[in-house]
Amino acid sequence: MSGTIKLEVCESSADVALKASEIIASLIRATPDAAIGLATGSTPEQTYARLADLHRGEGLRFARVTSFNLDEYWGLDGDHNQSYRYFMDDRLFRKIDIRPWNTHVLNGTAANPDLECRAFETKILAAGGIDLWLLGIGTNGHIAFNEPGSPVDSRTRLVNLAPSTIAANSDGRFFKDAASVPRFALSAGIGTIREARRLLLLATGSGKADAIAQALEGPPSTDCPASLLQSHPDCTFIVDREAASRLESA
């Protein structure tokens, strides 16, 4: 396996969530005012459920935590049930004691998307940078909405969604059909993500196996944005057996 990425292979998606939540909880206990980057989609849902359980059952406190979300669909208001602001409020924020004003999700209906993206970058700097960014991976290797071809030094910006990403989000889990999926999104850039002190990427299911293999065993390339994490000094991939099934080293 090339690069410096650490790989942990778990037996199931539940085990992936358990391991990821333990890492995040340990960070918060050690650094109560941590700045944490968050992802959306189906993969981190079990991790967020576990974090909510730790808050309720073991007193894990989020009151001093600041969060930043990777992306948001352009054109969707935060009250839209497919917006990522809605997702985060529903899956995590309302279930823990994080302060609402410390949760930063890009505004999908901002009057000026460029200013919104620059303001997001400024807020990250004001927080002292991201201590840990939780990531997912798309079937085409995208991280956040950085589609293949995204520059390694890209910053938060308005992006076009690839046809494969639109198709992946139109299978009924999120949007009922391709016509309902927005064509643009605001997304933290690969450069923005790589500046986090620690990265944690989760992947579950056989549908992510090719992307994981390319990210870990292929050469770093903009053709697979996740492969550009190989040179990060502290990056861990936590995957289940199915997602690891195409790895030569697994």
PDB file of C-alpha atoms in Angstrom:
ATOM      1  CA  MET A   1       0.000   0.000   0.000  1.00  0.00           C
ATOM      2  CA  SER A   2       1.467   3.335  -1.054  1.00  0.00           C
ATOM      3  CA  GLY A   3       1.558   6.535   0.941  1.00  0.00           C
ATOM      4  CA  THR A   4       1.334   6.998   4.702  1.00  0.00           C
ATOM      5  CA  ILE A   5      -2.373   6.252   5.155  1.00  0.00           C
ATOM      6  CA  LYS A   6      -3.144   3.882   8.018  1.00  0.00           C
ATOM      7  CA  LEU A   7      -5.771   1.232   7.280  1.00  0.00           C
ATOM      8  CA  GLU A   8      -8.083  -0.490   9.734  1.00  0.00           C
ATOM      9  CA  VAL A   9     -10.375  -3.212   8.394  1.00  0.00           C
ATOM     10  CA  CYS A  10     -13.438  -4.019  10.516  1.00  0.00           C
ATOM     11  CA  GLU A  11     -15.814  -6.944  10.234  1.00  0.00           C
ATOM     12  CA  SER A  12     -18.956  -4.846   9.757  1.00  0.00           C
ATOM     13  CA  SER A  13     -20.279  -1.331   9.248  1.00  0.00           C
ATOM     14  CA  ALA A  14     -21.307  -1.299  12.921  1.00  0.00           C
ATOM     15  CA  ASP A  15     -17.696  -1.973  13.884  1.00  0.00           C
ATOM     16  CA  VAL A  16     -16.550   0.862  11.613  1.00  0.00           C
ATOM     17  CA  ALA A  17     -18.926   3.221  13.420  1.00  0.00           C
ATOM     18  CA  LEU A  18     -17.784   1.986  16.825  1.00  0.00           C
ATOM     19  CA  LYS A  19     -14.119   2.554  16.006  1.00  0.00           C
ATOM     20  CA  ALA A  20     -14.758   5.974  14.450  1.00  0.00           C
ATOM     21  CA  SER A  21     -16.891   7.162  17.372  1.00  0.00           C
ATOM     22  CA  GLU A  22     -14.216   6.032  19.841  1.00  0.00           C
ATOM     23  CA  ILE A  23     -11.590   8.095  18.015  1.00  0.00           C
ATOM     24  CA  ILE A  24     -13.804  11.186  17.925  1.00  0.00           C
ATOM     25  CA  ALA A  25     -14.856  10.776  21.566  1.00  0.00           C
ATOM     26  CA  SER A  26     -11.219  10.416  22.660  1.00  0.00           C
ATOM     27  CA  LEU A  27     -10.360  13.657  20.862  1.00  0.00           C
ATOM     28  CA  ILE A  28     -13.230  15.528  22.520  1.00  0.00           C
ATOM     29  CA  ARG A  29     -12.334  14.215  25.974  1.00  0.00           C
ATOM     30  CA  ALA A  30      -8.720  15.296  25.491  1.00  0.00           C
ATOM     31  CA  THR A  31      -9.583  18.580  23.751  1.00  0.00           C
ATOM     32  CA  PRO A  32     -13.069  19.752  24.806  1.00  0.00           C
ATOM     33  CA  ASP A  33     -12.884  22.796  22.491  1.00  0.00           C
ATOM     34  CA  ALA A  34     -11.851  20.759  19.452  1.00  0.00           C
ATOM     35  CA  ALA A  35     -12.759  21.852  15.929  1.00  0.00           C
ATOM     36  CA  ILE A  36     -14.170  18.839  14.118  1.00  0.00           C
ATOM     37  CA  GLY A  37     -15.024  18.498  10.450  1.00  0.00           C
ATOM     38  CA  LEU A  38     -18.035  16.361   9.612  1.00  0.00           C
ATOM     39  CA  ALA A  39     -19.423  14.487   6.608  1.00  0.00           C
ATOM     40  CA  THR A  40     -22.930  13.554   5.535  1.00  0.00           C
ATOM     41  CA  GLY A  41     -24.437  10.662   3.606  1.00  0.00           C
ATOM     42  CA  SER A  42     -25.335   7.159   4.695  1.00  0.00           C
ATOM     43  CA  THR A  43     -21.837   6.053   5.778  1.00  0.00           C
ATOM     44  CA  PRO A  44     -21.417   8.249   8.905  1.00  0.00           C
ATOM     45  CA  GLU A  45     -24.987   7.816  10.169  1.00  0.00           C
ATOM     46  CA  GLN A  46     -24.096   4.942  12.493  1.00  0.00           C
ATOM     47  CA  THR A  47     -21.133   6.923  13.814  1.00  0.00           C
ATOM     48  CA  TYR A  48     -23.380   9.865  14.645  1.00  0.00           C
ATOM     49  CA  ALA A  49     -25.879   7.549  16.348  1.00  0.00           C
ATOM     50  CA  ARG A  50     -23.057   6.139  18.448  1.00  0.00           C
ATOM     51  CA  LEU A  51     -21.816   9.625  19.392  1.00  0.00           C
ATOM     52  CA  ALA A  52     -25.346  10.571  20.456  1.00  0.00           C
ATOM     53  CA  ASP A  53     -25.442   7.405  22.590  1.00  0.00           C
ATOM     54  CA  LEU A  54     -22.131   8.360  24.203  1.00  0.00           C
ATOM     55  CA  HIS A  55     -23.544  11.779  25.006  1.00  0.00           C
ATOM     56  CA  ARG A  56     -26.680  10.366  26.602  1.00  0.00           C
ATOM     57  CA  GLY A  57     -25.176   7.339  28.284  1.00  0.00           C
ATOM     58  CA  GLU A  58     -21.636   8.357  29.179  1.00  0.00           C
ATOM     59  CA  GLY A  59     -21.838  12.130  29.404  1.00  0.00           C
ATOM     60  CA  LEU A  60     -19.689  12.949  26.385  1.00  0.00           C
ATOM     61  CA  ARG A  61     -19.901  16.738  26.168  1.00  0.00           C
ATOM     62  CA  PHE A  62     -19.996  18.718  22.923  1.00  0.00           C
ATOM     63  CA  ALA A  63     -20.751  22.120  24.463  1.00  0.00           C
ATOM     64  CA  ARG A  64     -17.345  23.590  23.577  1.00  0.00           C
ATOM     65  CA  VAL A  65     -16.888  21.779  20.251  1.00  0.00           C
ATOM     66  CA  THR A  66     -16.965  23.682  16.961  1.00  0.00           C
ATOM     67  CA  SER A  67     -18.037  21.755  13.859  1.00  0.00           C
ATOM     68  CA  PHE A  68     -17.602  22.371  10.143  1.00  0.00           C
ATOM     69  CA  ASN A  69     -19.417  20.386   7.476  1.00  0.00           C
ATOM     70  CA  LEU A  70     -17.758  19.450   4.220  1.00  0.00           C
ATOM     71  CA  ASP A  71     -20.440  20.526   1.810  1.00  0.00           C
ATOM     72  CA  GLU A  72     -23.981  21.562   1.007  1.00  0.00           C
ATOM     73  CA  TYR A  73     -26.191  21.344  -2.065  1.00  0.00           C
ATOM     74  CA  TRP A  74     -26.401  24.635  -3.926  1.00  0.00           C
ATOM     75  CA  GLY A  75     -30.002  25.822  -4.114  1.00  0.00           C
ATOM     76  CA  LEU A  76     -31.336  23.973  -1.057  1.00  0.00           C
ATOM     77  CA  ASP A  77     -32.380  25.908   2.012  1.00  0.00           C
ATOM     78  CA  GLY A  78     -31.296  24.533   5.375  1.00  0.00           C
ATOM     79  CA  ASP A  79     -34.899  23.550   6.115  1.00  0.00           C
ATOM     80  CA  HIS A  80     -35.107  21.342   3.005  1.00  0.00           C
ATOM     81  CA  ASN A  81     -35.222  17.714   4.093  1.00  0.00           C
ATOM     82  CA  GLN A  82     -32.395  16.783   1.710  1.00  0.00           C
ATOM     83  CA  SER A  83     -30.089  19.632   2.713  1.00  0.00           C
ATOM     84  CA  TYR A  84     -27.025  18.736   4.720  1.00  0.00           C
ATOM     85  CA  ARG A  85     -27.932  21.284   7.393  1.00  0.00           C
ATOM     86  CA  TYR A  86     -31.186  19.386   7.903  1.00  0.00           C
ATOM     87  CA  PHE A  87     -29.304  16.062   7.884  1.00  0.00           C
ATOM     88  CA  MET A  88     -26.866  17.169  10.575  1.00  0.00           C
ATOM     89  CA  ASP A  89     -29.564  18.705  12.786  1.00  0.00           C
ATOM     90  CA  ASP A  90     -31.668  15.554  12.480  1.00  0.00           C
ATOM     91  CA  ARG A  91     -28.921  12.912  12.835  1.00  0.00           C
ATOM     92  CA  LEU A  92     -26.652  14.549  15.389  1.00  0.00           C
ATOM     93  CA  PHE A  93     -26.889  18.165  16.466  1.00  0.00           C
ATOM     94  CA  ARG A  94     -30.324  17.989  18.101  1.00  0.00           C
ATOM     95  CA  LYS A  95     -29.260  14.837  19.993  1.00  0.00           C
ATOM     96  CA  ILE A  96     -26.194  16.332  21.679  1.00  0.00           C
ATOM     97  CA  ASP A  97     -25.369  19.507  23.586  1.00  0.00           C
ATOM     98  CA  ILE A  98     -23.390  21.257  20.839  1.00  0.00           C
ATOM     99  CA  ARG A  99     -24.155  24.985  20.619  1.00  0.00           C
ATOM    100  CA  PRO A 100     -26.078  25.734  17.398  1.00  0.00           C
ATOM    101  CA  TRP A 101     -23.943  28.807  16.693  1.00  0.00           C
ATOM    102  CA  ASN A 102     -20.838  26.601  16.746  1.00  0.00           C
ATOM    103  CA  THR A 103     -22.126  24.360  13.925  1.00  0.00           C
ATOM    104  CA  HIS A 104     -20.981  25.637  10.538  1.00  0.00           C
ATOM    105  CA  VAL A 105     -22.712  24.307   7.435  1.00  0.00           C
ATOM    106  CA  LEU A 106     -22.356  26.173   4.158  1.00  0.00           C
ATOM    107  CA  ASN A 107     -25.466  28.147   3.193  1.00  0.00           C
ATOM    108  CA  GLY A 108     -26.893  26.625   0.012  1.00  0.00           C
ATOM    109  CA  THR A 109     -28.981  29.726  -0.710  1.00  0.00           C
ATOM    110  CA  ALA A 110     -26.368  32.391   0.041  1.00  0.00           C
ATOM    111  CA  ALA A 111     -26.719  35.490  -2.120  1.00  0.00           C
ATOM    112  CA  ASN A 112     -23.076  35.247  -3.174  1.00  0.00           C
ATOM    113  CA  PRO A 113     -21.578  31.733  -3.214  1.00  0.00           C
ATOM    114  CA  ASP A 114     -17.999  32.989  -3.557  1.00  0.00           C
ATOM    115  CA  LEU A 115     -18.332  35.152  -0.451  1.00  0.00           C
ATOM    116  CA  GLU A 116     -19.993  32.281   1.412  1.00  0.00           C
ATOM    117  CA  CYS A 117     -17.071  30.005   0.592  1.00  0.00           C
ATOM    118  CA  ARG A 118     -14.460  32.578   1.590  1.00  0.00           C
ATOM    119  CA  ALA A 119     -16.290  33.200   4.863  1.00  0.00           C
ATOM    120  CA  PHE A 120     -16.279  29.457   5.565  1.00  0.00           C
ATOM    121  CA  GLU A 121     -12.502  29.323   5.106  1.00  0.00           C
ATOM    122  CA  THR A 122     -12.118  32.344   7.405  1.00  0.00           C
ATOM    123  CA  LYS A 123     -14.197  30.658  10.123  1.00  0.00           C
ATOM    124  CA  ILE A 124     -11.940  27.602   9.972  1.00  0.00           C
ATOM    125  CA  LEU A 125      -8.893  29.823  10.415  1.00  0.00           C
ATOM    126  CA  ALA A 126     -10.576  31.677  13.292  1.00  0.00           C
ATOM    127  CA  ALA A 127     -11.188  28.330  15.014  1.00  0.00           C
ATOM    128  CA  GLY A 128      -7.475  27.520  14.791  1.00  0.00           C
ATOM    129  CA  GLY A 129      -7.872  24.956  12.025  1.00  0.00           C
ATOM    130  CA  ILE A 130      -9.554  21.566  12.013  1.00  0.00           C
ATOM    131  CA  ASP A 131      -8.338  19.037  14.577  1.00  0.00           C
ATOM    132  CA  LEU A 132      -9.990  16.074  12.863  1.00  0.00           C
ATOM    133  CA  TRP A 133     -12.011  15.837   9.673  1.00  0.00           C
ATOM    134  CA  LEU A 134     -14.360  12.890   9.220  1.00  0.00           C
ATOM    135  CA  LEU A 135     -14.677  11.937   5.552  1.00  0.00           C
ATOM    136  CA  GLY A 136     -16.574   9.581   3.314  1.00  0.00           C
ATOM    137  CA  ILE A 137     -15.674   8.511  -0.207  1.00  0.00           C
ATOM    138  CA  GLY A 138     -17.745   8.387  -3.371  1.00  0.00           C
ATOM    139  CA  THR A 139     -17.815   5.503  -5.812  1.00  0.00           C
ATOM    140  CA  ASN A 140     -15.665   7.630  -8.144  1.00  0.00           C
ATOM    141  CA  GLY A 141     -13.196   8.443  -5.358  1.00  0.00           C
ATOM    142  CA  HIS A 142     -14.545  11.885  -4.558  1.00  0.00           C
ATOM    143  CA  ILE A 143     -14.133  13.372  -1.081  1.00  0.00           C
ATOM    144  CA  ALA A 144     -16.704  15.988  -0.098  1.00  0.00           C
ATOM    145  CA  PHE A 145     -17.908  17.084  -3.543  1.00  0.00           C
ATOM    146  CA  ASN A 146     -14.393  17.236  -4.969  1.00  0.00           C
ATOM    147  CA  GLU A 147     -15.019  15.250  -8.117  1.00  0.00           C
ATOM    148  CA  PRO A 148     -12.257  13.659 -10.236  1.00  0.00           C
ATOM    149  CA  GLY A 149     -10.088  16.410 -11.703  1.00  0.00           C
ATOM    150  CA  SER A 150     -10.269  18.637  -8.625  1.00  0.00           C
ATOM    151  CA  PRO A 151      -6.870  20.250  -7.915  1.00  0.00           C
ATOM    152  CA  VAL A 152      -4.939  19.114  -4.862  1.00  0.00           C
ATOM    153  CA  ASP A 153      -4.767  22.733  -3.625  1.00  0.00           C
ATOM    154  CA  SER A 154      -8.463  23.537  -4.233  1.00  0.00           C
ATOM    155  CA  ARG A 155     -10.333  25.623  -1.659  1.00  0.00           C
ATOM    156  CA  THR A 156     -14.007  25.845  -0.682  1.00  0.00           C
ATOM    157  CA  ARG A 157     -15.959  26.692  -3.815  1.00  0.00           C
ATOM    158  CA  LEU A 158     -19.054  26.119  -5.966  1.00  0.00           C
ATOM    159  CA  VAL A 159     -18.665  22.850  -7.903  1.00  0.00           C
ATOM    160  CA  ASN A 160     -20.457  20.850 -10.592  1.00  0.00           C
ATOM    161  CA  LEU A 161     -21.598  17.381  -9.523  1.00  0.00           C
ATOM    162  CA  ALA A 162     -20.453  14.478 -11.685  1.00  0.00           C
ATOM    163  CA  PRO A 163     -23.115  12.312 -13.363  1.00  0.00           C
ATOM    164  CA  SER A 164     -22.032   9.334 -11.217  1.00  0.00           C
ATOM    165  CA  THR A 165     -22.565  11.372  -8.052  1.00  0.00           C
ATOM    166  CA  ILE A 166     -25.992  12.494  -9.215  1.00  0.00           C
ATOM    167  CA  ALA A 167     -26.898   8.877 -10.021  1.00  0.00           C
ATOM    168  CA  ALA A 168     -25.644   7.647  -6.619  1.00  0.00           C
ATOM    169  CA  ASN A 169     -27.868  10.142  -4.836  1.00  0.00           C
ATOM    170  CA  SER A 170     -30.996   9.418  -6.887  1.00  0.00           C
ATOM    171  CA  ASP A 171     -31.596   5.808  -5.842  1.00  0.00           C
ATOM    172  CA  GLY A 172     -34.386   6.640  -3.410  1.00  0.00           C
ATOM    173  CA  ARG A 173     -32.279   6.905  -0.261  1.00  0.00           C
ATOM    174  CA  PHE A 174     -32.010  10.675  -0.673  1.00  0.00           C
ATOM    175  CA  PHE A 175     -33.683  11.879  -3.863  1.00  0.00           C
ATOM    176  CA  LYS A 176     -36.413   9.987  -5.717  1.00  0.00           C
ATOM    177  CA  ASP A 177     -34.813  10.390  -9.158  1.00  0.00           C
ATOM    178  CA  ALA A 178     -31.919  12.045 -10.972  1.00  0.00           C
ATOM    179  CA  ALA A 179     -34.026  15.045 -11.965  1.00  0.00           C
ATOM    180  CA  SER A 180     -34.491  15.918  -8.275  1.00  0.00           C
ATOM    181  CA  VAL A 181     -30.777  16.010  -7.442  1.00  0.00           C
ATOM    182  CA  PRO A 182     -29.146  19.464  -7.507  1.00  0.00           C
ATOM    183  CA  ARG A 183     -26.431  19.877 -10.149  1.00  0.00           C
ATOM    184  CA  PHE A 184     -24.174  22.083  -8.019  1.00  0.00           C
ATOM    185  CA  ALA A 185     -22.841  22.120  -4.484  1.00  0.00           C
ATOM    186  CA  LEU A 186     -20.666  24.192  -2.195  1.00  0.00           C
ATOM    187  CA  SER A 187     -17.726  22.074  -1.091  1.00  0.00           C
ATOM    188  CA  ALA A 188     -14.605  22.371   1.020  1.00  0.00           C
ATOM    189  CA  GLY A 189     -11.627  21.916  -1.274  1.00  0.00           C
ATOM    190  CA  ILE A 190      -9.020  19.183  -1.202  1.00  0.00           C
ATOM    191  CA  GLY A 191      -6.495  21.749   0.009  1.00  0.00           C
ATOM    192  CA  THR A 192      -8.896  22.793   2.773  1.00  0.00           C
ATOM    193  CA  ILE A 193      -9.369  19.176   3.841  1.00  0.00           C
ATOM    194  CA  ARG A 194      -5.671  18.318   3.731  1.00  0.00           C
ATOM    195  CA  GLU A 195      -4.880  21.146   6.164  1.00  0.00           C
ATOM    196  CA  ALA A 196      -6.727  19.350   8.973  1.00  0.00           C
ATOM    197  CA  ARG A 197      -4.363  17.953  11.588  1.00  0.00           C
ATOM    198  CA  ARG A 198      -5.976  14.531  11.374  1.00  0.00           C
ATOM    199  CA  LEU A 199      -8.150  12.817   8.762  1.00  0.00           C
ATOM    200  CA  LEU A 200     -10.503   9.890   9.282  1.00  0.00           C
ATOM    201  CA  LEU A 201     -12.136   8.356   6.197  1.00  0.00           C
ATOM    202  CA  LEU A 202     -14.905   5.766   6.515  1.00  0.00           C
ATOM    203  CA  ALA A 203     -16.131   3.364   3.844  1.00  0.00           C
ATOM    204  CA  THR A 204     -18.606   0.503   3.992  1.00  0.00           C
ATOM    205  CA  GLY A 205     -20.066  -1.865   1.433  1.00  0.00           C
ATOM    206  CA  SER A 206     -18.838  -3.476  -1.752  1.00  0.00           C
ATOM    207  CA  GLY A 207     -19.875  -0.439  -3.793  1.00  0.00           C
ATOM    208  CA  LYS A 208     -16.902   1.461  -2.350  1.00  0.00           C
ATOM    209  CA  ALA A 209     -14.355  -1.338  -2.899  1.00  0.00           C
ATOM    210  CA  ASP A 210     -12.946  -0.060  -6.202  1.00  0.00           C
ATOM    211  CA  ALA A 211     -12.615   3.498  -4.897  1.00  0.00           C
ATOM    212  CA  ILE A 212     -10.849   2.312  -1.739  1.00  0.00           C
ATOM    213  CA  ALA A 213      -8.428   0.176  -3.753  1.00  0.00           C
ATOM    214  CA  GLN A 214      -7.613   3.076  -6.059  1.00  0.00           C
ATOM    215  CA  ALA A 215      -7.242   5.523  -3.150  1.00  0.00           C
ATOM    216  CA  LEU A 216      -4.877   3.287  -1.201  1.00  0.00           C
ATOM    217  CA  GLU A 217      -2.999   1.297  -3.820  1.00  0.00           C
ATOM    218  CA  GLY A 218      -3.059   3.523  -6.876  1.00  0.00           C
ATOM    219  CA  PRO A 219      -0.723   6.447  -7.473  1.00  0.00           C
ATOM    220  CA  PRO A 220      -1.850   9.826  -6.084  1.00  0.00           C
ATOM    221  CA  SER A 221      -3.909  11.349  -8.858  1.00  0.00           C
ATOM    222  CA  THR A 222      -6.678  13.875  -9.357  1.00  0.00           C
ATOM    223  CA  ASP A 223      -8.496  11.028 -11.140  1.00  0.00           C
ATOM    224  CA  CYS A 224      -9.216   9.664  -7.642  1.00  0.00           C
ATOM    225  CA  PRO A 225      -9.381  12.626  -5.232  1.00  0.00           C
ATOM    226  CA  ALA A 226      -9.131  10.386  -2.152  1.00  0.00           C
ATOM    227  CA  SER A 227      -5.714   9.175  -3.346  1.00  0.00           C
ATOM    228  CA  LEU A 228      -4.449  12.721  -2.770  1.00  0.00           C
ATOM    229  CA  LEU A 229      -4.659  12.022   0.963  1.00  0.00           C
ATOM    230  CA  GLN A 230      -1.762   9.553   0.728  1.00  0.00           C
ATOM    231  CA  SER A 231       0.801  12.189   1.683  1.00  0.00           C
ATOM    232  CA  HIS A 232      -1.135  13.481   4.700  1.00  0.00           C
ATOM    233  CA  PRO A 233       0.858  12.956   7.926  1.00  0.00           C
ATOM    234  CA  ASP A 234      -2.069  11.577   9.955  1.00  0.00           C
ATOM    235  CA  CYS A 235      -4.767   9.929   7.862  1.00  0.00           C
ATOM    236  CA  THR A 236      -6.626   6.736   8.749  1.00  0.00           C
ATOM    237  CA  PHE A 237      -9.063   4.779   6.591  1.00  0.00           C
ATOM    238  CA  ILE A 238     -11.542   2.645   8.558  1.00  0.00           C
ATOM    239  CA  VAL A 239     -13.410   0.262   6.267  1.00  0.00           C
ATOM    240  CA  ASP A 240     -15.461  -2.894   6.542  1.00  0.00           C
ATOM    241  CA  ARG A 241     -14.576  -6.205   4.896  1.00  0.00           C
ATOM    242  CA  GLU A 242     -16.712  -5.514   1.846  1.00  0.00           C
ATOM    243  CA  ALA A 243     -15.110  -2.137   1.180  1.00  0.00           C
ATOM    244  CA  ALA A 244     -11.663  -3.735   1.588  1.00  0.00           C
ATOM    245  CA  SER A 245     -12.409  -6.641  -0.746  1.00  0.00           C
ATOM    246  CA  ARG A 246     -10.430  -5.290  -3.723  1.00  0.00           C
ATOM    247  CA  LEU A 247      -7.290  -4.447  -1.717  1.00  0.00           C
ATOM    248  CA  GLU A 248      -4.285  -6.614  -2.428  1.00  0.00           C
ATOM    249  CA  SER A 249      -3.008  -5.966   1.112  1.00  0.00           C
ATOM    250  CA  ALA A 250      -6.253  -6.693   3.008  1.00  0.00           C
TER     251      ALA A 250
END
